[in-house]
C-alpha cells in the first residue's frame, strides 16, 4: 500500500498541510469541509501518520491499527444526542489527560463538532477548557462541516485543515482505487453529487442504471392523464425505496462490526445502539434526498438536450421548434423550483405528484 495520504484523492492542499504538520504537530486540528468530502478518511489518515514511526507509511503495525480503528490511543468520542453535551465531552477530557500507552500520541477525535453556547450547561466552554492546556502528548482532531461564529474561540485554538468538495472525477478515481470497475465507478461518481459515502453505496448498486433510465423516460411518458402522471410519481417513489437497500445493507454490516467489537471488549451489548439507529435513520433520509436530487439532475439533462435540439430547429426555420424551446425552458424552471423545495421534512409523494403534473401541463 502507498502511504496513508494517497487515498485522499482530490485533497492535495489539505494533504500538503497535513504532511507538514505530522513532523511537528500542534495540540488541536479542526478539519472542515462539505458533507461527503472525506472528512472521516482525512482524520484517520492524519491520526495514522501521527502514530507511525515513518509518518504514515501505510503498512506498518501502527498505521494498520489506526486505519482499522483498533489503536487504543486513538479515542473516538461518542455523543448521546444531536449536539455535544458536557457529559459527552467529560469522557473525552478524561481520556485526553491520559498518557498514551504506545510510543505515539494520545489522540482524541471529536467528529461533527456541533456545540451549544447557551443554556444551563453549554458544551462549547467545556471543550474549550479541554483544548486549553492538554498534556504534551495529546492531540485533538475535530471535524465540522462549517464553523459558526459562536465557535470562533474553539477555532482559534486549532489549526484548520480545509477539505474541498469532491468532483465526479475525484470520486471516480477513489472508487476505482478501491477496486470498482471503470464503468460502475463512473456512473456512481456522476450520481453521487460530490458525496463520497453515497458514491461508495452507489457503486454496489446494480439498479443505478435502471433508475437513471426511469427518470430520463419521464418526459416522453407524460403525455396522458393526471392518473398516468400519478402512476409515474409512485413508480419513482418505489424506485427510491429500492435505491436505499444497498445503504441499509452497509449499515447492517457496520452494526454487526460494532457488535463484534463490543464483544471483543467484553461488553454484552452495544451501549449506544439507540443513537446508532437514529444516526442510520438520518442517513437514510439524507440519502433519499440525494437520490431525488440525482433524479432531478438526470431529468434536467433530458430537457437540456431537447432545448439544444429545438434551438437548432429554430435556426433552420422549423415552426414547431419555437414552441419546444419555450416548453423546455419552463420544464427546467419547474425542476429548479422542485430542487429548492427538497429538505429533510418534505412530503415526497406530494412533491413528485406536483412535479409530474406541472411538467405534463407544459
Ligand atoms: Zn506506518
XYZ file of C-alpha atoms and ligand atoms in Angstrom:
363
model
C 0.000 0.000 0.000
C 1.134 3.529 -0.745
C 1.305 5.984 2.149
C -1.821 6.849 4.115
C -2.435 10.171 2.388
C -2.560 8.726 -1.132
C -6.155 7.635 -0.631
C -7.256 11.263 -0.156
C -7.773 11.879 -3.837
C -8.530 15.489 -4.816
C -7.349 16.944 -1.493
C -3.821 17.955 -2.490
C -3.709 21.178 -0.483
C -5.050 19.602 2.692
C -2.638 16.678 2.274
C 0.329 19.014 1.817
C -0.613 20.797 5.030
C -1.062 17.505 6.924
C 2.323 16.222 5.728
C 3.920 19.394 7.083
C 2.184 19.160 10.431
C 2.927 15.481 11.051
C 6.558 16.472 11.582
C 5.792 18.907 14.350
C 2.127 18.711 15.370
C 0.227 21.232 17.479
C -2.385 20.265 20.097
C -5.549 20.609 18.072
C -6.704 20.399 14.479
C -10.060 21.294 13.030
C -10.936 19.540 9.763
C -13.647 21.353 7.829
C -15.364 20.565 4.547
C -18.772 19.855 2.993
C -20.689 16.646 3.784
C -19.205 13.707 1.934
C -15.829 15.372 1.413
C -13.919 12.546 3.125
C -13.554 14.302 6.500
C -13.514 10.971 8.300
C -10.943 9.463 5.909
C -8.723 12.521 6.364
C -8.846 12.297 10.157
C -7.980 8.584 10.061
C -5.070 9.168 7.665
C -3.702 12.017 9.780
C -4.055 10.002 13.005
C -2.212 7.080 11.378
C 0.576 9.379 10.210
C 0.908 10.807 13.727
C 1.282 7.333 15.237
C 3.515 5.866 12.523
C 7.294 5.960 13.094
C 7.658 6.654 9.371
C 4.953 9.374 9.363
C 2.239 7.409 7.637
C 3.892 4.632 5.610
C 0.594 2.788 5.336
C 1.869 -0.702 6.009
C 3.410 -0.852 9.461
C 1.576 -2.130 12.540
C 0.952 1.413 13.842
C -0.713 2.532 10.607
C -2.757 -0.640 10.340
C -4.126 -0.364 13.889
C -5.265 3.226 13.393
C -6.842 2.603 9.986
C -8.740 -0.387 11.357
C -9.904 1.640 14.352
C -8.012 -0.583 16.783
C -5.342 1.741 18.187
C -6.196 2.116 21.884
C -4.517 5.541 21.937
C -6.912 6.891 19.310
C -10.154 7.693 21.093
C -13.338 8.446 19.133
C -15.670 10.485 21.326
C -19.344 9.490 21.166
C -22.344 11.626 21.881
C -25.810 10.778 23.095
C -27.839 13.385 21.210
C -27.686 15.594 18.169
C -25.314 18.165 19.691
C -22.418 17.508 22.011
C -23.264 17.807 25.673
C -20.975 18.456 28.597
C -21.372 14.835 29.721
C -20.243 13.532 26.337
C -17.168 15.724 26.486
C -16.257 14.832 30.057
C -15.114 11.375 28.998
C -13.119 12.849 26.094
C -11.461 15.242 28.534
C -10.613 12.391 30.918
C -9.029 10.337 28.130
C -7.134 13.388 26.899
C -5.362 13.613 30.289
C -4.112 10.032 29.929
C -0.573 9.175 28.875
C -0.518 7.264 25.594
C 0.038 3.510 26.054
C 2.133 3.234 22.898
C 5.051 5.244 21.582
C 2.847 7.717 19.719
C 0.277 10.270 20.843
C -2.964 10.197 22.781
C -5.371 11.242 20.046
C -8.916 12.440 20.733
C -11.266 12.511 17.750
C -14.476 14.533 18.030
C -16.440 14.392 14.806
C -19.182 16.748 13.668
C -18.452 19.319 16.343
C -21.860 20.775 16.996
C -21.689 22.564 20.340
C -24.072 24.577 22.426
C -23.073 28.055 23.570
C -26.213 28.856 25.546
C -28.388 27.053 28.115
C -27.664 25.832 31.636
C -24.532 23.883 30.774
C -23.250 24.865 27.331
C -20.788 22.417 25.818
C -18.579 24.876 23.914
C -16.777 26.215 27.024
C -16.263 22.620 28.229
C -14.439 21.674 25.044
C -12.541 24.941 25.073
C -11.249 24.063 28.546
C -10.009 20.666 27.320
C -8.267 22.353 24.393
C -6.638 24.967 26.587
C -3.856 23.026 28.258
C -3.705 19.456 27.092
C -0.760 17.262 28.145
C 2.191 17.438 25.773
C 1.468 14.125 24.040
C -2.248 14.744 23.460
C -3.678 15.848 20.134
C -7.312 16.733 19.427
C -8.759 16.138 15.949
C -12.127 17.814 15.389
C -14.312 17.824 12.295
C -17.122 20.131 11.237
C -18.977 20.956 8.060
C -18.558 24.609 8.849
C -17.848 26.584 11.980
C -20.473 29.039 13.227
C -19.222 32.371 14.525
C -20.163 31.436 18.073
C -17.391 28.852 17.988
C -14.646 31.268 16.952
C -12.881 30.686 20.252
C -12.685 26.932 19.576
C -11.484 27.588 16.045
C -8.768 29.921 17.308
C -7.276 27.096 19.409
C -6.955 24.824 16.363
C -5.036 24.666 13.135
C -7.643 24.370 10.410
C -7.325 21.740 7.683
C -9.783 22.610 4.979
C -11.042 19.877 2.658
C -12.742 20.701 -0.596
C -15.916 19.194 -2.009
C -15.162 16.298 -4.320
C -15.883 16.428 -8.024
C -17.143 13.495 -10.073
C -13.610 12.844 -11.381
C -12.206 12.648 -7.837
C -14.946 10.257 -6.779
C -14.399 8.081 -9.830
C -10.672 7.892 -9.082
C -11.341 6.939 -5.451
C -13.818 4.221 -6.398
C -11.507 2.679 -8.997
C -8.673 2.735 -6.439
C -10.966 0.802 -4.153
C -11.469 -1.886 -6.783
C -14.615 -0.872 -8.670
C -14.656 -1.375 -12.436
C -14.357 1.771 -14.519
C -17.932 1.884 -15.778
C -19.655 1.379 -12.404
C -17.243 3.849 -10.821
C -18.041 6.463 -13.471
C -21.812 6.145 -13.126
C -21.758 6.088 -9.312
C -19.456 9.119 -9.273
C -21.801 11.083 -11.519
C -24.819 10.192 -9.406
C -23.224 10.874 -6.014
C -23.425 14.701 -6.046
C -19.970 15.039 -4.526
C -20.676 12.759 -1.574
C -18.046 10.067 -1.067
C -20.138 7.885 1.204
C -23.030 7.980 -1.272
C -20.659 7.112 -4.120
C -19.452 4.076 -2.144
C -23.027 2.927 -1.691
C -23.998 3.544 -5.319
C -21.061 1.614 -6.703
C -22.536 -1.520 -5.084
C -25.921 -0.723 -6.567
C -26.683 -2.708 -9.723
C -30.000 -0.923 -10.309
C -28.490 2.561 -10.632
C -28.617 2.455 -14.446
C -32.258 1.410 -14.341
C -33.177 4.332 -12.091
C -31.374 6.781 -14.344
C -33.390 5.374 -17.281
C -36.692 5.736 -15.360
C -36.021 9.420 -14.731
C -34.859 10.032 -18.273
C -38.029 8.468 -19.676
C -40.316 10.834 -17.717
C -40.846 13.478 -20.465
C -41.988 11.031 -23.116
C -44.239 9.158 -20.697
C -46.014 12.330 -19.553
C -48.396 12.578 -22.454
C -51.513 11.192 -20.843
C -53.895 11.874 -17.980
C -53.315 13.045 -14.397
C -53.797 9.398 -13.398
C -50.870 8.416 -15.606
C -48.710 11.119 -14.067
C -49.651 9.932 -10.547
C -48.668 6.393 -11.556
C -45.300 7.654 -12.752
C -44.778 9.518 -9.467
C -45.448 6.388 -7.444
C -43.196 4.323 -9.718
C -40.357 6.736 -8.919
C -41.179 6.565 -5.211
C -40.887 2.771 -5.357
C -37.540 3.047 -7.129
C -36.324 5.259 -4.247
C -37.287 2.501 -1.804
C -35.199 0.049 -3.783
C -32.344 2.546 -4.059
C -31.919 2.662 -0.320
C -31.472 -1.112 0.030
C -27.665 -1.128 -0.500
C -27.286 1.585 2.156
C -29.318 -0.495 4.602
C -27.053 -3.435 3.843
C -23.970 -1.313 4.510
C -25.472 -0.126 7.792
C -26.255 -3.699 8.854
C -22.645 -4.635 8.189
C -21.475 -1.677 10.261
C -23.779 -2.642 13.107
C -22.504 -6.221 13.005
C -18.943 -4.883 13.107
C -19.635 -2.727 16.139
C -21.383 -5.533 17.996
C -18.369 -7.733 17.297
C -16.017 -5.029 18.615
C -18.139 -4.578 21.736
C -17.974 -8.351 22.371
C -14.207 -8.340 21.967
C -14.073 -5.575 24.571
C -16.086 -7.808 26.909
C -19.386 -5.903 26.644
C -22.576 -7.902 26.374
C -24.399 -5.413 24.172
C -23.841 -2.204 22.278
C -24.113 0.746 24.674
C -25.243 3.344 22.162
C -27.463 1.164 19.981
C -30.368 3.644 20.062
C -28.210 6.566 18.918
C -26.743 4.456 16.194
C -30.233 3.591 14.923
C -31.166 7.276 14.949
C -27.992 8.114 13.076
C -28.769 5.429 10.467
C -32.288 6.838 10.008
C -30.907 10.352 9.484
C -28.509 8.959 6.940
C -31.311 7.181 5.094
C -33.329 10.392 4.896
C -30.351 12.286 3.558
C -29.688 9.505 1.061
C -33.251 9.694 -0.229
C -32.916 13.420 -0.809
C -29.605 12.975 -2.605
C -31.262 10.305 -4.713
C -34.079 12.708 -5.602
C -31.504 15.373 -6.486
C -29.749 12.892 -8.725
C -33.047 12.064 -10.456
C -33.851 15.739 -10.957
C -30.408 16.274 -12.499
C -30.959 13.366 -14.906
C -34.328 14.867 -15.829
C -32.866 18.348 -16.311
C -30.331 16.867 -18.706
C -33.105 15.437 -20.887
C -34.774 18.837 -21.157
C -31.409 20.497 -21.840
C -30.828 18.075 -24.713
C -34.322 18.901 -26.031
C -33.553 22.596 -25.720
C -30.362 22.306 -27.754
C -32.180 20.284 -30.408
C -35.053 22.742 -30.695
C -32.694 25.705 -30.868
C -31.109 24.050 -33.884
C -34.612 23.592 -35.292
C -35.328 27.307 -34.811
C -32.139 28.151 -36.700
C -33.335 26.003 -39.581
C -36.710 27.739 -39.597
C -38.895 24.904 -38.243
C -42.088 26.443 -36.886
C -42.783 23.964 -34.044
C -39.293 24.373 -32.605
C -40.029 27.822 -31.174
C -42.758 26.331 -29.012
C -40.460 23.492 -27.888
C -37.734 25.935 -26.829
C -40.223 27.671 -24.528
C -41.573 24.401 -23.104
C -38.079 23.038 -22.390
C -37.070 26.236 -20.598
C -40.222 26.145 -18.474
C -39.629 22.482 -17.645
C -36.089 23.257 -16.455
C -37.528 26.033 -14.345
C -40.079 23.666 -12.765
C -37.262 21.253 -11.885
C -35.134 24.019 -10.369
C -38.046 25.005 -8.132
C -38.647 21.377 -7.148
C -34.976 21.095 -6.208
C -35.302 24.150 -3.983
C -38.193 22.551 -2.126
C -36.133 19.494 -1.182
C -35.422 19.313 2.532
C -35.370 16.605 5.142
C -39.026 17.026 6.067
C -40.503 17.285 2.591
C -43.571 15.192 1.728
C -42.059 13.169 -1.060
C -45.320 11.916 -2.622
C -46.719 15.422 -2.825
C -43.507 16.765 -4.315
C -43.332 14.093 -7.023
C -47.015 14.465 -7.901
C -46.656 18.253 -8.200
C -43.611 17.840 -10.382
C -45.233 15.377 -12.779
C -48.442 17.441 -13.088
C -46.529 20.674 -13.745
C -44.370 19.015 -16.375
C -47.395 17.425 -18.019
C -49.153 20.759 -18.404
C -46.312 22.245 -20.441
Zn 3.242 3.316 9.189
